[in-house]
PDB file of C-alpha atoms in Angstrom:
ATOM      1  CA  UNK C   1     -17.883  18.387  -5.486  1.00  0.00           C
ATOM      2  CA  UNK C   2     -17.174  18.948  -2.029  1.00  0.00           C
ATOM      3  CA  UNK C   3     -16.230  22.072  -0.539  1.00  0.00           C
ATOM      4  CA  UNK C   4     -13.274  22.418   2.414  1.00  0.00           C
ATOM      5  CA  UNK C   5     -14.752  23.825   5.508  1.00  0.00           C
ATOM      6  CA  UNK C   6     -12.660  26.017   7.836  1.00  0.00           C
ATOM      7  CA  UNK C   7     -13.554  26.790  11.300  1.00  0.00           C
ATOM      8  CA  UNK C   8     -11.958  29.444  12.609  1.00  0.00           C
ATOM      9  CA  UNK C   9     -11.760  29.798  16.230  1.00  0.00           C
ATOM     10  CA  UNK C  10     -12.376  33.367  18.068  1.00  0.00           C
ATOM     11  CA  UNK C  11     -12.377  32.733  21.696  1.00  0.00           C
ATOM     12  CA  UNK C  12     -10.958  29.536  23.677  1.00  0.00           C
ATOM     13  CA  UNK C  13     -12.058  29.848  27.243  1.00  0.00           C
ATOM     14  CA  UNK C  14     -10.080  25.668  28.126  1.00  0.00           C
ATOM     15  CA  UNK C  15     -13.075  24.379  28.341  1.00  0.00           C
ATOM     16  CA  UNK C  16     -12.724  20.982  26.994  1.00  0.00           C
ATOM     17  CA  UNK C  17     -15.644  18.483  25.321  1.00  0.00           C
ATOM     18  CA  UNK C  18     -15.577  14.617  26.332  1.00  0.00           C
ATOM     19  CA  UNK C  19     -17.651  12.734  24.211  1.00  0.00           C
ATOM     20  CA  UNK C  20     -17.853   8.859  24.329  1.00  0.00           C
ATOM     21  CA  UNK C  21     -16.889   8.342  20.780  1.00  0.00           C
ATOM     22  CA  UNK C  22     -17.264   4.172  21.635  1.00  0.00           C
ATOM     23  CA  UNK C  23     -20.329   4.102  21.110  1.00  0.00           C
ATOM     24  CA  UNK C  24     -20.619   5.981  18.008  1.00  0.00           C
ATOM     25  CA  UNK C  25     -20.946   4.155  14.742  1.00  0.00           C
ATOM     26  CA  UNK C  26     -19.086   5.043  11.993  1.00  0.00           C
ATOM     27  CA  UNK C  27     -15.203   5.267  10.300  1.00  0.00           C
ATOM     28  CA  UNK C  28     -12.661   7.373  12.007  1.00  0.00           C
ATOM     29  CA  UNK C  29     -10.300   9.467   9.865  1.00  0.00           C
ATOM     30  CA  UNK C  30      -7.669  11.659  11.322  1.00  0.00           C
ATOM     31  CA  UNK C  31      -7.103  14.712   8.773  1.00  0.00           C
ATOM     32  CA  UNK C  32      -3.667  16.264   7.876  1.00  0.00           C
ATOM     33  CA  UNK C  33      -4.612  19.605   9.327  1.00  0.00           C
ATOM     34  CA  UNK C  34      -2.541  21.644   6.767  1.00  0.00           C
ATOM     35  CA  UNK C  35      -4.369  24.785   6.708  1.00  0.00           C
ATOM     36  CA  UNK C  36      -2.048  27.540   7.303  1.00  0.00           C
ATOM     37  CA  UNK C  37      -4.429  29.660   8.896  1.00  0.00           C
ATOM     38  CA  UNK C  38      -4.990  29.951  12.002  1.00  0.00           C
ATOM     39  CA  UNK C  39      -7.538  27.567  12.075  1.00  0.00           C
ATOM     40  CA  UNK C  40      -8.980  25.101  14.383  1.00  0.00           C
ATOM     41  CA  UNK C  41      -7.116  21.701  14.742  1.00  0.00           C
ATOM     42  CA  UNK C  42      -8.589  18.485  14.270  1.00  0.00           C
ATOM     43  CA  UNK C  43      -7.115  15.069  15.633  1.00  0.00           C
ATOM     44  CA  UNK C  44      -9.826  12.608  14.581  1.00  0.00           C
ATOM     45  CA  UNK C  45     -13.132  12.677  13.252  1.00  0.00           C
ATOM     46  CA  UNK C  46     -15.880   9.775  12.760  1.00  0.00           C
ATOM     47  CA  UNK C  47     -17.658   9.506   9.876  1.00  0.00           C
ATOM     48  CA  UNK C  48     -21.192   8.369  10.092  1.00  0.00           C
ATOM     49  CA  UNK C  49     -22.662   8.797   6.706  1.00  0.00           C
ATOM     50  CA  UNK C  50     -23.133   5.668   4.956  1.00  0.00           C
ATOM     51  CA  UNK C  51     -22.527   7.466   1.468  1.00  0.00           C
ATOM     52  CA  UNK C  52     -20.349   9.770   2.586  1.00  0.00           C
ATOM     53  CA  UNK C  53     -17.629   6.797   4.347  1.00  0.00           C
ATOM     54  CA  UNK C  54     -17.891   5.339   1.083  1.00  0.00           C
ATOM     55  CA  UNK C  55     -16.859   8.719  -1.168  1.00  0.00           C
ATOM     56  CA  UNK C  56     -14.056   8.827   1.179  1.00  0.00           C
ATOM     57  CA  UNK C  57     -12.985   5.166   1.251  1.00  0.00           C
ATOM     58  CA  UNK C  58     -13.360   5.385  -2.937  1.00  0.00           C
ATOM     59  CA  UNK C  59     -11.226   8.010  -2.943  1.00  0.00           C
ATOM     60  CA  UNK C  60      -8.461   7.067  -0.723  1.00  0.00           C
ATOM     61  CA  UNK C  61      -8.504   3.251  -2.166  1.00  0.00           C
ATOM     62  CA  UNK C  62      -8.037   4.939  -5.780  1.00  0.00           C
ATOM     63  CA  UNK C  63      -5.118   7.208  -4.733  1.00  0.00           C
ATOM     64  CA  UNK C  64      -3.244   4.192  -2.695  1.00  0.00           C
ATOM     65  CA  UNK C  65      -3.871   1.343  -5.789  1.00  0.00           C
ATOM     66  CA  UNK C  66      -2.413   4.334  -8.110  1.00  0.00           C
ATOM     67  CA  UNK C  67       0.453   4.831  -6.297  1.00  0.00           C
ATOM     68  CA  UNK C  68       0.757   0.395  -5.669  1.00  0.00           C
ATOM     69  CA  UNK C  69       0.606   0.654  -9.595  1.00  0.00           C
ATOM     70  CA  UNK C  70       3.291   3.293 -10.603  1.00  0.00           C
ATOM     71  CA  UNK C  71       5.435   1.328  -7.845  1.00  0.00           C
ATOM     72  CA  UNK C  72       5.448  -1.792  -9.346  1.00  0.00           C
ATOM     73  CA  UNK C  73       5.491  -0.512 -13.011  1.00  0.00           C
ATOM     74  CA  UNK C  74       8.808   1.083 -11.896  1.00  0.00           C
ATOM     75  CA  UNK C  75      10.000  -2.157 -10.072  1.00  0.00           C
ATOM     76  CA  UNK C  76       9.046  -4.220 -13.514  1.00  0.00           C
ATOM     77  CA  UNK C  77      10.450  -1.847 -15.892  1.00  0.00           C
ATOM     78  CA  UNK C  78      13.463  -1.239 -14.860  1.00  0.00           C
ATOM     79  CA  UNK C  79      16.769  -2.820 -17.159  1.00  0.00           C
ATOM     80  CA  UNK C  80      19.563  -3.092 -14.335  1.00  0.00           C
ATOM     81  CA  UNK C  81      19.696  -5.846 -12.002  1.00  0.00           C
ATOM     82  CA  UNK C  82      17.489  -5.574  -9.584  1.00  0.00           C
ATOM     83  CA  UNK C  83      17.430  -6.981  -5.818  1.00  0.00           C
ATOM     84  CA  UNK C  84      14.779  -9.437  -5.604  1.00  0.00           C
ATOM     85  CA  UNK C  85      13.897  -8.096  -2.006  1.00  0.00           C
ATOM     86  CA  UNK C  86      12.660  -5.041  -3.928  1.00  0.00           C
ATOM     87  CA  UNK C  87       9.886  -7.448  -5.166  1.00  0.00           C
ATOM     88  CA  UNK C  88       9.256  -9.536  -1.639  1.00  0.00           C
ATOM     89  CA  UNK C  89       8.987  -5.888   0.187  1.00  0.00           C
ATOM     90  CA  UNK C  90       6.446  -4.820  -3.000  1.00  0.00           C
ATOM     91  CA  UNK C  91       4.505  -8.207  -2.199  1.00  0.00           C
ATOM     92  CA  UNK C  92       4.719  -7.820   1.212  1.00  0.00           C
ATOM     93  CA  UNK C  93       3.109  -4.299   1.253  1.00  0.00           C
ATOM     94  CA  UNK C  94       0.505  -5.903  -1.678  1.00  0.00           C
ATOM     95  CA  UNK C  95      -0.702  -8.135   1.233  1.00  0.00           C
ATOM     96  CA  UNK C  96      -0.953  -5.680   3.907  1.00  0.00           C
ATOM     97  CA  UNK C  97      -3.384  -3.268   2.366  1.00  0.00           C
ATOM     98  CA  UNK C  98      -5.002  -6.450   0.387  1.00  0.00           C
ATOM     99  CA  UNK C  99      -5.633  -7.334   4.623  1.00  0.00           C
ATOM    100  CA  UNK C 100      -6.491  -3.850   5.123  1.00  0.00           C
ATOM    101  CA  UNK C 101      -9.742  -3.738   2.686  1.00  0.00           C
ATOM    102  CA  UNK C 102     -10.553  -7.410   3.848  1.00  0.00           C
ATOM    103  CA  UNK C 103     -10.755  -6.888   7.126  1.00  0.00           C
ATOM    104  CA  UNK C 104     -11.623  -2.857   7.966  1.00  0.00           C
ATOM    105  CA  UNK C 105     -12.998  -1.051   4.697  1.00  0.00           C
ATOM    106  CA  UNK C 106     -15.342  -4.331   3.288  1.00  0.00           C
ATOM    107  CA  UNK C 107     -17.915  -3.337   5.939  1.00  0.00           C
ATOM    108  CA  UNK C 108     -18.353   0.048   4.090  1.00  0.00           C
ATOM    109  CA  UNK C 109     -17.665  -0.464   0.950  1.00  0.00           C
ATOM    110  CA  UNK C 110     -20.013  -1.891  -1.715  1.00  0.00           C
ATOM    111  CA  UNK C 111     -19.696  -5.664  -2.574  1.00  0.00           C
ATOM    112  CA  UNK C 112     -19.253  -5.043  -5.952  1.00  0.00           C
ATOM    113  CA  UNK C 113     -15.988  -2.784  -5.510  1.00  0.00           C
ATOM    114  CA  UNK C 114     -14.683  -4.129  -3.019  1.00  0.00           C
ATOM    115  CA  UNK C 115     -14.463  -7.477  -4.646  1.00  0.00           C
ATOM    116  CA  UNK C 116     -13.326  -5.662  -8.155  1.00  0.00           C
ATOM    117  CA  UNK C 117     -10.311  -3.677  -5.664  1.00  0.00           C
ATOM    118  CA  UNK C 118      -9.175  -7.081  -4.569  1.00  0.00           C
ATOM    119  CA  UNK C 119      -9.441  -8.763  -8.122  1.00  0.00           C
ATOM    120  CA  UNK C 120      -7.187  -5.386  -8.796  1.00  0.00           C
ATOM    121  CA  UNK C 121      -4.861  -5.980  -5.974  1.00  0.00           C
ATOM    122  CA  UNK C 122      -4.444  -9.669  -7.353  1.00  0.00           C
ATOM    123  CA  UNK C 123      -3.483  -8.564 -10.329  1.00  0.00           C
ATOM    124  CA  UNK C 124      -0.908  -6.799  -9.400  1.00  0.00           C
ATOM    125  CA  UNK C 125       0.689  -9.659  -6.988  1.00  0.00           C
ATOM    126  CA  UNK C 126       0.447 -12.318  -9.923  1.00  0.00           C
ATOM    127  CA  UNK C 127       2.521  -9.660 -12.114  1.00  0.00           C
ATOM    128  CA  UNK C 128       5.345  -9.476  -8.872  1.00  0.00           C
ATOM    129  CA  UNK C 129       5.580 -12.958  -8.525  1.00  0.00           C
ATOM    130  CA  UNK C 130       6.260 -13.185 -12.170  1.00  0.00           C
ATOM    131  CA  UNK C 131       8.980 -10.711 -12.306  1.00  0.00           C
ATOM    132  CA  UNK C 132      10.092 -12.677  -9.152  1.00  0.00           C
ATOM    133  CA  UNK C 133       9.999 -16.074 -10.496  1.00  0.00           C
ATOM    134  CA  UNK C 134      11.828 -14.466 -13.811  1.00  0.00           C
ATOM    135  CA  UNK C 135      14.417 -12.512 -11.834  1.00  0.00           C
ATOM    136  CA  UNK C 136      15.170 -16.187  -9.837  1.00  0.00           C
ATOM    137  CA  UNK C 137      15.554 -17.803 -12.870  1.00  0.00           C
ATOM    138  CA  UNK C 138      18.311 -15.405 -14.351  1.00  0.00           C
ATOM    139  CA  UNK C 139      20.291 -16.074 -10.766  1.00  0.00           C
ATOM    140  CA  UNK C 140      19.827 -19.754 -11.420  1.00  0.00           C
ATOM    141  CA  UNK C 141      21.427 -19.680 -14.384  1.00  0.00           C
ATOM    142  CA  UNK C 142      24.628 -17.646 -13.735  1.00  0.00           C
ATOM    143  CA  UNK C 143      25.341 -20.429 -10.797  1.00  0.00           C
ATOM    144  CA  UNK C 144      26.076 -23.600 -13.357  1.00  0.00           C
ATOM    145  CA  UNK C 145      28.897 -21.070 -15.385  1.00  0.00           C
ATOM    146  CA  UNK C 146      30.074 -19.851 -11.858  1.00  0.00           C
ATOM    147  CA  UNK C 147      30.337 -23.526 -10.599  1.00  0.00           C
ATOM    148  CA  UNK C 148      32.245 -24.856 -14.216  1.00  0.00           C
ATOM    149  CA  UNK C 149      34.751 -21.548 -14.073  1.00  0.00           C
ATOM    150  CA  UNK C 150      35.687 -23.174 -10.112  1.00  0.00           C
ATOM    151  CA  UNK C 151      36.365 -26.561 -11.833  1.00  0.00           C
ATOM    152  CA  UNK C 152      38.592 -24.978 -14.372  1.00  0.00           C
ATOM    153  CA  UNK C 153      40.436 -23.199 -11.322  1.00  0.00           C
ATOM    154  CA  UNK C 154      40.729 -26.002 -10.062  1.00  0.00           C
ATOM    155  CA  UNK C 155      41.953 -28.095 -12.183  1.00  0.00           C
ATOM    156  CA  UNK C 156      44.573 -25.433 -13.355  1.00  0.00           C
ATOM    157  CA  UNK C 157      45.935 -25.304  -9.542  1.00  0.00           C
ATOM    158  CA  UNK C 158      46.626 -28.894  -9.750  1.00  0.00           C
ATOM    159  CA  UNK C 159      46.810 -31.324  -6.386  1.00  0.00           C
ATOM    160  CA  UNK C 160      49.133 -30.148  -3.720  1.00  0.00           C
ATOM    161  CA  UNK C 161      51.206 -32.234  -1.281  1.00  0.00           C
TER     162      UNK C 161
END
């Protein structure tokens, strides 16, 4: 379990720290800083721990698929008739984090779980573009009534001269 270290700060005399984080190795996080103490505040911070980037990227990956899952659960579920560009932004945002582990988190994540997170994220975009596909299809069919109750009205009105 890890523990939440606070550093408290005691005297500031302005001097300020460079350091040429360019050349260091690692993943940068930038924390919420929601202590309420007064407490010192952190921008950014690099990870360089192999095992400890990995914890972290676990973690975070877990919390964002959960919330990706209650999301589209909700967008599935739900009876009333639903805009369909509910499901395109869903798929949209499906895509951009699907990029996101691709292209910035596969370096430090294991093969294994990365590829299982993607199989995951897959998953979940096959069962949007069914609702999708489903949803279209109930549109398609209200057009033919729609298009035989404008014949009718038409041929009630009759020609005019």
């Amino acid at each position: 379990m890890m523990e939440k270290q606070i550093y408290k700060k005691c005297k500031y005399n302005g001097k300020k720290t460079n350091l040429n984080d360019k050349k260091i190795d690692g993943f940068e996080i930038k924390p919420k800083n929601s202590s309420k103490e007064d407490a010192l505040k952190v921008n950014s911070m690099t990870v360089v721990n192999q095992m400890y980037i990995e914890k972290l990227l676990r973690k975070k990956t877990k919390r964002k698929l959960d919330y990706f899952l209650k999301y589209i659960i909700s967008l599935i579920e739900s009876d009333e008739e639903e805009n369909p560009s509910n499901l395109h932004l869903a798929l949209d945002d499906l895509e951009h984090y699907k990029s996101i582990i691709e292209y910035k988190y596969r370096k430090y994540l294991d093969e294994k779980y990365a590829n299982l997170l993607l199989q995951k994220i897959s998953m979940l975009e096959h069962e949007i573009k069914i609702k999708l596909v489903s949803s279209i299809q109930k549109e398609t069919q209200k057009i033919p009534f729609m298009v035989e109750d404008m014949l009718d009205l038409e041929k009630e009105k009759g020609k005019s001269r």
